[in-house]
Amino acid sequence: MPILVMRQQHKETSMKQLNKRMPFRPLPYHGELFKGYIIRLASRNGRDQLKDFVNAFEIAASAKRIYVVGTPEHNKFLHVLSASMGMDSEVLAEYFNQENEIQMLDWLSSRHILVNRPNICPKCVQKYGYLKADWHLYYATHCHEHESKLWNSCPNCGKNFTWSARLYQGCTSCDLKWKDVSPIKAELPQSQVALASLKGSKKLELIKRIILKLNVGLRPFDASFQKLQNIETYVPDLESHIEHAYQLVHSKEAIAKLKIDRLTHWQSKVGGEPQTALFNKIEAANDDVFDCFDPQSKSQIAQCVEPKESSHLVLTSHRRLNASPDKACLELTWPQLTSLLKITEPRIKSLIREGNIPGRMHVNSPSKVSPSRVDDVIELFRDIKQQSLPMNASNDEECRNALIAWGDDKALSKYKLKTHDLVEHVWSGKLPIYAPDHHDHLFDDFHFCTSSLDEIFGNHSANTEYRKHTKKQSA
């Protein structure tokens, strides 16, 4: 029999024996990362390659979700593993309870506990001989014991660490050993001190709150990251991003400052006269997310509120995230536009298609439109403002007493009209529109004079004919 075949058979036999009865069965440490424990277990049983160890249990080496504690794949692997160790699977699972609880915040994403790359404190690895789950918490950036930043790459060769037993002694790519290094001390951010000091349910609550604030988006032009992995891609300084999220959890002042920063940023982007009233109206949609704050406990909330897609989303017309302020575009939602313009969503879409309201139509699907961006809304407002007459220009007292506000469809029903019917007439100059003398106001501060409406649209029956005609034309 050829030597190569004999070696292969020996290897297969050895794997089957490992599956049935593991020779060396060290127990996990409490707080040890599950994937780190599997590497340590594999190394102790003579398996240098993690995939070889996993294959011994007749599980595909490419099955990454076996390391995501709480998933069905993980539970299956744990059952087989515990049987080969001669212990109850529930007893083994108890060692990884906290990792399971954190992961199950959103286990489909597997982003709360990192399993794609090692994150370590080299001095702790040398001292304790295992990888801590806390280091791989997505929101952890420092080692509390040694007051230093965690490493995910080698300072000597620059390469990222890999999941290998070599990691317990030094770099997985070069000859650097942990006994020869001394990480630079750094001042611990408050978020890292808090995460290290809390345990169990209190720690979970803090993580939930940080998640909430990360999803809100922290800089004036940040997106609301619905998927946590987007943060890594678009935010280069994740450490300060996490710390800012922690500050938003505990400080109303930080929340207030962020709101002011946002308003200032978007005002400077559109330029011109201040539009504080409009921006405040837009931002008001997010108050329930921003103000999820308990000033008494400062550490617990009843539940983690899912952020709405709202004014702080930084999106292009194709809804791709941008992280730079010069490229960022503040796209509103349909409910926000409805609230601002006092016009229903279907009518806003029609006005965008007709070119009466600035907006974004899809190139490949002309029938589809995206909500207007904040600069579109400001442009619309300023165009109307430019051709509006001051309120005191309605000379006679009768006219001043007979003004109908923009969006007051109940009053316009006298003419069997709604606000959207008047937009085209405003642009054509046929219908005068009145506005306050100052610049900083809302759309519903624009007004129409009933005498002008009477003159253009006449009585009810005449207006009925007009509406039928326009409906036929639009068809």
mmCIF file of C-alpha atoms in Angstrom, residues 25 52 76 89 148 200 209 323:
data_model
loop_
_atom_site.group_PDB
_atom_site.id
_atom_site.type_symbol
_atom_site.label_atom_id
_atom_site.label_comp_id
_atom_site.label_asym_id
_atom_site.label_seq_id
_atom_site.Cartn_x
_atom_site.Cartn_y
_atom_site.Cartn_z
ATOM 1 C CA ARG A 25 -10.059 17.741 27.704
ATOM 2 C CA ASP A 52 -8.681 19.741 10.860
ATOM 3 C CA LYS A 76 -25.050 21.239 17.139
ATOM 4 C CA SER A 89 -23.578 19.922 26.841
ATOM 5 C CA SER A 148 -3.688 49.780 26.766
ATOM 6 C CA GLY A 200 -24.501 40.221 33.578
ATOM 7 C CA ARG A 209 -27.792 51.661 24.893
ATOM 8 C CA ALA A 323 -18.956 59.352 5.602
#
